[in-house]
PDB file of C-alpha atoms in Angstrom:
ATOM      1  CA  MET A   1      11.298 -17.598  -0.334  1.00 38.00           C
ATOM      2  CA  MET A   2      11.010 -20.803   1.663  1.00 38.00           C
ATOM      3  CA  MET A   3       8.336 -19.785   4.132  1.00 40.00           C
ATOM      4  CA  MET A   4       7.568 -23.300   5.333  1.00 44.00           C
ATOM      5  CA  ARG A   5      11.051 -23.660   6.847  1.00 58.00           C
ATOM      6  CA  ASN A   6      11.583 -20.079   7.896  1.00 69.00           C
ATOM      7  CA  PRO A   7      11.568 -19.612  11.687  1.00 70.00           C
ATOM      8  CA  LEU A   8      10.409 -15.999  11.207  1.00 77.00           C
ATOM      9  CA  LEU A   9       7.329 -17.227   9.340  1.00 81.00           C
ATOM     10  CA  PRO A  10       5.840 -20.237  11.101  1.00 86.00           C
ATOM     11  CA  GLU A  11       2.603 -21.590   9.638  1.00 88.00           C
ATOM     12  CA  TRP A  12       0.384 -19.950  12.278  1.00 91.00           C
ATOM     13  CA  LEU A  13       1.915 -16.504  11.667  1.00 91.00           C
ATOM     14  CA  ARG A  14       1.591 -16.832   7.897  1.00 90.00           C
ATOM     15  CA  LEU A  15      -2.091 -17.612   8.406  1.00 93.00           C
ATOM     16  CA  VAL A  16      -2.608 -14.672  10.792  1.00 95.00           C
ATOM     17  CA  TRP A  17      -1.037 -12.259   8.298  1.00 94.00           C
ATOM     18  CA  ALA A  18      -3.081 -13.760   5.449  1.00 94.00           C
ATOM     19  CA  VAL A  19      -6.374 -13.422   7.353  1.00 95.00           C
ATOM     20  CA  LEU A  20      -5.564  -9.827   8.319  1.00 96.00           C
ATOM     21  CA  LEU A  21      -4.751  -9.000   4.707  1.00 96.00           C
ATOM     22  CA  VAL A  22      -7.982 -10.552   3.430  1.00 96.00           C
ATOM     23  CA  VAL A  23      -9.844  -8.312   5.900  1.00 96.00           C
ATOM     24  CA  VAL A  24      -7.824  -5.338   4.601  1.00 95.00           C
ATOM     25  CA  ALA A  25      -8.682  -6.238   0.998  1.00 95.00           C
ATOM     26  CA  PHE A  26     -12.417  -6.443   1.782  1.00 93.00           C
ATOM     27  CA  ALA A  27     -12.336  -3.130   3.675  1.00 93.00           C
ATOM     28  CA  HIS A  28     -10.801  -1.392   0.662  1.00 92.00           C
ATOM     29  CA  LEU A  29     -13.074  -3.215  -1.767  1.00 93.00           C
ATOM     30  CA  ARG A  30     -16.039  -1.755   0.120  1.00 92.00           C
ATOM     31  CA  HIS A  31     -14.596   1.710  -0.523  1.00 89.00           C
ATOM     32  CA  VAL A  32     -14.062   0.851  -4.191  1.00 90.00           C
ATOM     33  CA  VAL A  33     -17.806   0.213  -4.452  1.00 92.00           C
ATOM     34  CA  THR A  34     -18.938   3.271  -2.474  1.00 89.00           C
ATOM     35  CA  MET A  35     -16.449   5.975  -3.514  1.00 84.00           C
ATOM     36  CA  ARG A  36     -15.878   7.894  -6.721  1.00 87.00           C
ATOM     37  CA  GLY A  37     -13.040   9.670  -8.467  1.00 84.00           C
ATOM     38  CA  GLN A  38      -9.482   9.507  -7.204  1.00 85.00           C
ATOM     39  CA  ARG A  39     -10.466   7.808  -3.959  1.00 86.00           C
ATOM     40  CA  ARG A  40     -11.997   4.867  -5.834  1.00 89.00           C
ATOM     41  CA  TRP A  41      -8.806   4.337  -7.860  1.00 90.00           C
ATOM     42  CA  TRP A  42      -6.645   4.736  -4.759  1.00 88.00           C
ATOM     43  CA  HIS A  43      -8.663   2.043  -2.972  1.00 91.00           C
ATOM     44  CA  ILE A  44      -8.452  -0.240  -6.028  1.00 92.00           C
ATOM     45  CA  GLY A  45      -4.664  -0.084  -5.716  1.00 92.00           C
ATOM     46  CA  HIS A  46      -4.788  -0.951  -2.028  1.00 94.00           C
ATOM     47  CA  THR A  47      -7.233  -3.796  -2.659  1.00 95.00           C
ATOM     48  CA  LEU A  48      -4.828  -5.262  -5.216  1.00 95.00           C
ATOM     49  CA  MET A  49      -1.870  -4.873  -2.832  1.00 95.00           C
ATOM     50  CA  ALA A  50      -3.686  -6.500   0.082  1.00 96.00           C
ATOM     51  CA  ALA A  51      -4.858  -9.409  -2.080  1.00 95.00           C
ATOM     52  CA  GLY A  52      -1.352  -9.879  -3.443  1.00 94.00           C
ATOM     53  CA  MET A  53       0.169  -9.828   0.018  1.00 95.00           C
ATOM     54  CA  ALA A  54      -2.373 -12.374   1.286  1.00 95.00           C
ATOM     55  CA  ALA A  55      -1.482 -14.632  -1.648  1.00 93.00           C
ATOM     56  CA  MET A  56       2.239 -14.287  -0.909  1.00 91.00           C
ATOM     57  CA  TYR A  57       1.694 -15.276   2.705  1.00 92.00           C
ATOM     58  CA  LEU A  58      -0.486 -18.261   1.739  1.00 90.00           C
ATOM     59  CA  LEU A  59       1.327 -19.520  -1.367  1.00 86.00           C
ATOM     60  CA  PRO A  60       5.114 -19.935  -1.075  1.00 80.00           C
ATOM     61  CA  ARG A  61       7.129 -19.061  -4.178  1.00 76.00           C
ATOM     62  CA  MET A  62       8.754 -22.483  -4.428  1.00 73.00           C
ATOM     63  CA  ASP A  63       5.362 -24.103  -5.084  1.00 78.00           C
ATOM     64  CA  HIS A  64       3.803 -21.336  -7.194  1.00 82.00           C
ATOM     65  CA  GLN A  65       6.442 -19.954  -9.574  1.00 84.00           C
ATOM     66  CA  ALA A  66       3.956 -19.169 -12.361  1.00 88.00           C
ATOM     67  CA  LEU A  67       1.729 -17.217  -9.968  1.00 88.00           C
ATOM     68  CA  TYR A  68       4.684 -15.131  -8.814  1.00 89.00           C
ATOM     69  CA  ARG A  69       5.725 -14.394 -12.422  1.00 91.00           C
ATOM     70  CA  SER A  70       2.156 -13.327 -13.254  1.00 93.00           C
ATOM     71  CA  GLY A  71       2.003 -11.222 -10.091  1.00 92.00           C
ATOM     72  CA  LEU A  72       5.270  -9.545 -11.025  1.00 94.00           C
ATOM     73  CA  ALA A  73       3.891  -8.591 -14.446  1.00 95.00           C
ATOM     74  CA  LEU A  74       0.631  -7.323 -12.895  1.00 96.00           C
ATOM     75  CA  TYR A  75       2.341  -5.153 -10.285  1.00 96.00           C
ATOM     76  CA  VAL A  76       4.797  -3.709 -12.829  1.00 97.00           C
ATOM     77  CA  VAL A  77       1.773  -2.566 -14.863  1.00 96.00           C
ATOM     78  CA  VAL A  78       0.098  -1.186 -11.717  1.00 95.00           C
ATOM     79  CA  ALA A  79       3.305   0.661 -10.699  1.00 96.00           C
ATOM     80  CA  VAL A  80       3.578   2.274 -14.144  1.00 96.00           C
ATOM     81  CA  ALA A  81      -0.121   3.212 -14.047  1.00 95.00           C
ATOM     82  CA  LEU A  82       0.279   4.758 -10.582  1.00 94.00           C
ATOM     83  CA  ALA A  83       3.350   6.725 -11.668  1.00 95.00           C
ATOM     84  CA  ALA A  84       1.367   8.056 -14.649  1.00 94.00           C
ATOM     85  CA  THR A  85      -1.580   8.849 -12.361  1.00 92.00           C
ATOM     86  CA  THR A  86       0.700  10.721  -9.965  1.00 90.00           C
ATOM     87  CA  ALA A  87       2.140  12.768 -12.835  1.00 92.00           C
ATOM     88  CA  ALA A  88      -1.297  13.478 -14.353  1.00 91.00           C
ATOM     89  CA  HIS A  89      -2.711  14.714 -11.051  1.00 87.00           C
ATOM     90  CA  TRP A  90       0.426  16.777 -10.456  1.00 87.00           C
ATOM     91  CA  ARG A  91      -0.148  18.564 -13.773  1.00 88.00           C
ATOM     92  CA  ARG A  92      -3.855  19.076 -13.080  1.00 86.00           C
ATOM     93  CA  GLU A  93      -3.593  20.095  -9.410  1.00 80.00           C
ATOM     94  CA  ALA A  94      -0.228  21.906  -9.613  1.00 81.00           C
ATOM     95  CA  VAL A  95       1.047  19.980  -6.580  1.00 82.00           C
ATOM     96  CA  VAL A  96       2.552  16.540  -6.139  1.00 83.00           C
ATOM     97  CA  ASN A  97       0.138  14.562  -3.999  1.00 84.00           C
ATOM     98  CA  PRO A  98       2.243  12.530  -1.529  1.00 88.00           C
ATOM     99  CA  LEU A  99      -0.510   9.914  -1.199  1.00 89.00           C
ATOM    100  CA  TRP A 100      -0.176   9.027  -4.883  1.00 91.00           C
ATOM    101  CA  VAL A 101       3.615   9.006  -4.539  1.00 92.00           C
ATOM    102  CA  ALA A 102       3.392   6.697  -1.506  1.00 94.00           C
ATOM    103  CA  SER A 103       0.970   4.377  -3.301  1.00 94.00           C
ATOM    104  CA  THR A 104       3.363   4.176  -6.234  1.00 96.00           C
ATOM    105  CA  LEU A 105       6.259   3.370  -3.895  1.00 97.00           C
ATOM    106  CA  ASP A 106       4.147   0.740  -2.128  1.00 96.00           C
ATOM    107  CA  VAL A 107       3.545  -1.034  -5.441  1.00 96.00           C
ATOM    108  CA  VAL A 108       7.240  -0.732  -6.305  1.00 97.00           C
ATOM    109  CA  VAL A 109       7.870  -2.628  -3.051  1.00 97.00           C
ATOM    110  CA  MET A 110       5.380  -5.280  -4.217  1.00 95.00           C
ATOM    111  CA  VAL A 111       7.319  -5.591  -7.486  1.00 96.00           C
ATOM    112  CA  TYR A 112      10.568  -5.915  -5.538  1.00 96.00           C
ATOM    113  CA  MET A 113       9.131  -8.645  -3.293  1.00 94.00           C
ATOM    114  CA  LEU A 114       8.046 -10.635  -6.348  1.00 93.00           C
ATOM    115  CA  LEU A 115      11.511 -10.546  -7.917  1.00 93.00           C
ATOM    116  CA  PRO A 116      13.334 -13.871  -7.703  1.00 89.00           C
ATOM    117  CA  VAL A 117      16.424 -12.188  -6.194  1.00 90.00           C
ATOM    118  CA  ARG A 118      16.610  -9.388  -3.624  1.00 91.00           C
ATOM    119  CA  THR A 119      19.511  -7.622  -1.908  1.00 94.00           C
ATOM    120  CA  PRO A 120      19.808  -6.961   1.830  1.00 95.00           C
ATOM    121  CA  THR A 121      20.507  -3.251   1.308  1.00 96.00           C
ATOM    122  CA  VAL A 122      17.444  -2.576  -0.848  1.00 96.00           C
ATOM    123  CA  SER A 123      15.318  -4.770   1.413  1.00 96.00           C
ATOM    124  CA  GLY A 124      16.531  -2.783   4.429  1.00 96.00           C
ATOM    125  CA  VAL A 125      15.654   0.544   2.799  1.00 97.00           C
ATOM    126  CA  PHE A 126      12.165  -0.734   1.986  1.00 97.00           C
ATOM    127  CA  VAL A 127      11.688  -2.109   5.525  1.00 97.00           C
ATOM    128  CA  VAL A 128      12.517   1.316   6.996  1.00 97.00           C
ATOM    129  CA  TYR A 129      10.151   3.000   4.510  1.00 97.00           C
ATOM    130  CA  LEU A 130       7.327   0.558   5.293  1.00 97.00           C
ATOM    131  CA  ALA A 131       7.850   0.861   9.044  1.00 97.00           C
ATOM    132  CA  GLY A 132       7.527   4.628   8.642  1.00 96.00           C
ATOM    133  CA  GLN A 133       4.356   4.136   6.598  1.00 96.00           C
ATOM    134  CA  ALA A 134       2.893   1.831   9.248  1.00 96.00           C
ATOM    135  CA  VAL A 135       3.550   4.413  11.964  1.00 96.00           C
ATOM    136  CA  ALA A 136       2.246   7.293   9.819  1.00 93.00           C
ATOM    137  CA  TRP A 137      -1.007   5.447   9.078  1.00 93.00           C
ATOM    138  CA  ALA A 138      -1.461   4.173  12.625  1.00 94.00           C
ATOM    139  CA  LEU A 139      -1.055   7.679  14.071  1.00 93.00           C
ATOM    140  CA  GLY A 140      -2.989   9.464  11.319  1.00 88.00           C
ATOM    141  CA  LEU A 141       0.054  11.556  10.408  1.00 88.00           C
ATOM    142  CA  TRP A 142      -0.887  11.860   6.729  1.00 84.00           C
ATOM    143  CA  SER A 143      -3.814  14.093   7.735  1.00 81.00           C
ATOM    144  CA  ARG A 144      -1.308  16.607   9.122  1.00 80.00           C
ATOM    145  CA  VAL A 145       0.154  17.270   5.669  1.00 76.00           C
ATOM    146  CA  PRO A 146      -1.433  20.616   4.675  1.00 68.00           C
ATOM    147  CA  ALA A 147      -1.962  19.624   1.022  1.00 67.00           C
ATOM    148  CA  LEU A 148      -3.895  16.530   2.113  1.00 66.00           C
ATOM    149  CA  ARG A 149      -6.440  18.177   4.361  1.00 58.00           C
ATOM    150  CA  PRO A 150      -9.944  18.215   2.949  1.00 54.00           C
ATOM    151  CA  VAL A 151     -11.122  21.528   1.517  1.00 52.00           C
ATOM    152  CA  PRO A 152     -14.064  23.137   3.374  1.00 51.00           C
ATOM    153  CA  ALA A 153     -17.546  22.336   2.033  1.00 46.00           C
ATOM    154  CA  ASP A 154     -17.788  25.734   0.302  1.00 47.00           C
ATOM    155  CA  GLY A 155     -14.851  24.706  -1.921  1.00 46.00           C
ATOM    156  CA  THR A 156     -12.500  27.444  -0.763  1.00 46.00           C
ATOM    157  CA  ALA A 157      -9.045  26.578   0.436  1.00 45.00           C
ATOM    158  CA  GLY A 158      -8.437  27.106   4.120  1.00 43.00           C
ATOM    159  CA  THR A 159      -5.377  28.545   5.768  1.00 44.00           C
ATOM    160  CA  GLU A 160      -2.860  27.095   8.127  1.00 44.00           C
ATOM    161  CA  PRO A 161      -1.607  28.778  11.288  1.00 48.00           C
ATOM    162  CA  GLY A 162       0.914  31.266   9.983  1.00 48.00           C
ATOM    163  CA  GLY A 163      -1.238  32.142   6.962  1.00 46.00           C
ATOM    164  CA  SER A 164      -0.222  29.535   4.341  1.00 46.00           C
ATOM    165  CA  ALA A 165      -3.152  28.287   2.285  1.00 47.00           C
ATOM    166  CA  THR A 166      -4.078  24.618   2.091  1.00 50.00           C
ATOM    167  CA  VAL A 167      -4.157  23.125  -1.378  1.00 49.00           C
ATOM    168  CA  ALA A 168      -7.205  21.498  -2.887  1.00 61.00           C
ATOM    169  CA  VAL A 169      -6.216  18.052  -4.138  1.00 70.00           C
ATOM    170  CA  GLY A 170      -8.541  15.370  -5.406  1.00 71.00           C
ATOM    171  CA  LEU A 171      -7.232  12.770  -2.947  1.00 76.00           C
ATOM    172  CA  THR A 172      -7.043  13.811   0.684  1.00 74.00           C
ATOM    173  CA  ALA A 173      -5.928  11.917   3.779  1.00 74.00           C
ATOM    174  CA  HIS A 174      -8.314   9.494   5.422  1.00 74.00           C
ATOM    175  CA  SER A 175      -9.406  10.011   9.003  1.00 76.00           C
ATOM    176  CA  SER A 176     -11.438   6.803   9.364  1.00 84.00           C
ATOM    177  CA  PRO A 177      -9.878   4.580  12.061  1.00 88.00           C
ATOM    178  CA  ILE A 178     -10.766   1.506   9.990  1.00 90.00           C
ATOM    179  CA  VAL A 179      -8.987   2.738   6.866  1.00 89.00           C
ATOM    180  CA  LEU A 180      -6.002   3.975   8.871  1.00 92.00           C
ATOM    181  CA  SER A 181      -5.650   0.645  10.665  1.00 94.00           C
ATOM    182  CA  THR A 182      -5.934  -1.360   7.435  1.00 94.00           C
ATOM    183  CA  LEU A 183      -3.192   0.711   5.825  1.00 94.00           C
ATOM    184  CA  ALA A 184      -0.975   0.329   8.898  1.00 96.00           C
ATOM    185  CA  VAL A 185      -1.525  -3.450   8.873  1.00 96.00           C
ATOM    186  CA  MET A 186      -0.692  -3.674   5.187  1.00 94.00           C
ATOM    187  CA  ALA A 187       2.524  -1.673   5.541  1.00 96.00           C
ATOM    188  CA  ALA A 188       3.535  -3.754   8.572  1.00 96.00           C
ATOM    189  CA  SER A 189       2.798  -7.003   6.729  1.00 96.00           C
ATOM    190  CA  MET A 190       4.956  -5.914   3.805  1.00 95.00           C
ATOM    191  CA  ALA A 191       7.817  -4.922   6.111  1.00 96.00           C
ATOM    192  CA  TYR A 192       7.593  -8.190   8.004  1.00 95.00           C
ATOM    193  CA  MET A 193       7.624 -10.239   4.816  1.00 92.00           C
ATOM    194  CA  LEU A 194      10.757  -8.435   3.641  1.00 93.00           C
ATOM    195  CA  ILE A 195      12.440  -9.164   6.969  1.00 92.00           C
ATOM    196  CA  ALA A 196      11.398 -12.809   6.857  1.00 89.00           C
ATOM    197  CA  MET A 197      12.413 -13.417   3.214  1.00 80.00           C
TER     198      MET A 197
END
């Protein structure tokens, strides 16, 4: 990944992406400190992804091979932990939470980006996925998934138009414009890096 000589990643753009991702990491770190339960762990994952992406934009692979190998090992562990978390919550909540699935896929993309060799086909599939994620976060589309809507304060599940009940899951969609924008920026930064690699 020779970012210094890549016309798609001039120095100024690498720095812009890195600064944006540092802001994203701090926004999620704030939620790590203030939230509990599944949300805290979900934000820990996004903090790690944002920090890793900032490092990839700032530190080209050719000059930091050891860092990239260490990052690969870290994100493989995180991907396995997220897959186990997704399965554990599925068993407990009796529904697959798409936010945990998406987080797992996001970290799988991080693992892929840290591999020394990538293929255009797999990169293309991930770019399309990440572009979809960026749009979904930017437009708040995750909050339209019935299973991800917060349960009313009395703890009872609500109903959708047409009578289907919403499902109480421990991790629901965010509605905060700050969180939504940080997630959109992170997905876009990952997609752009894959295009520029």
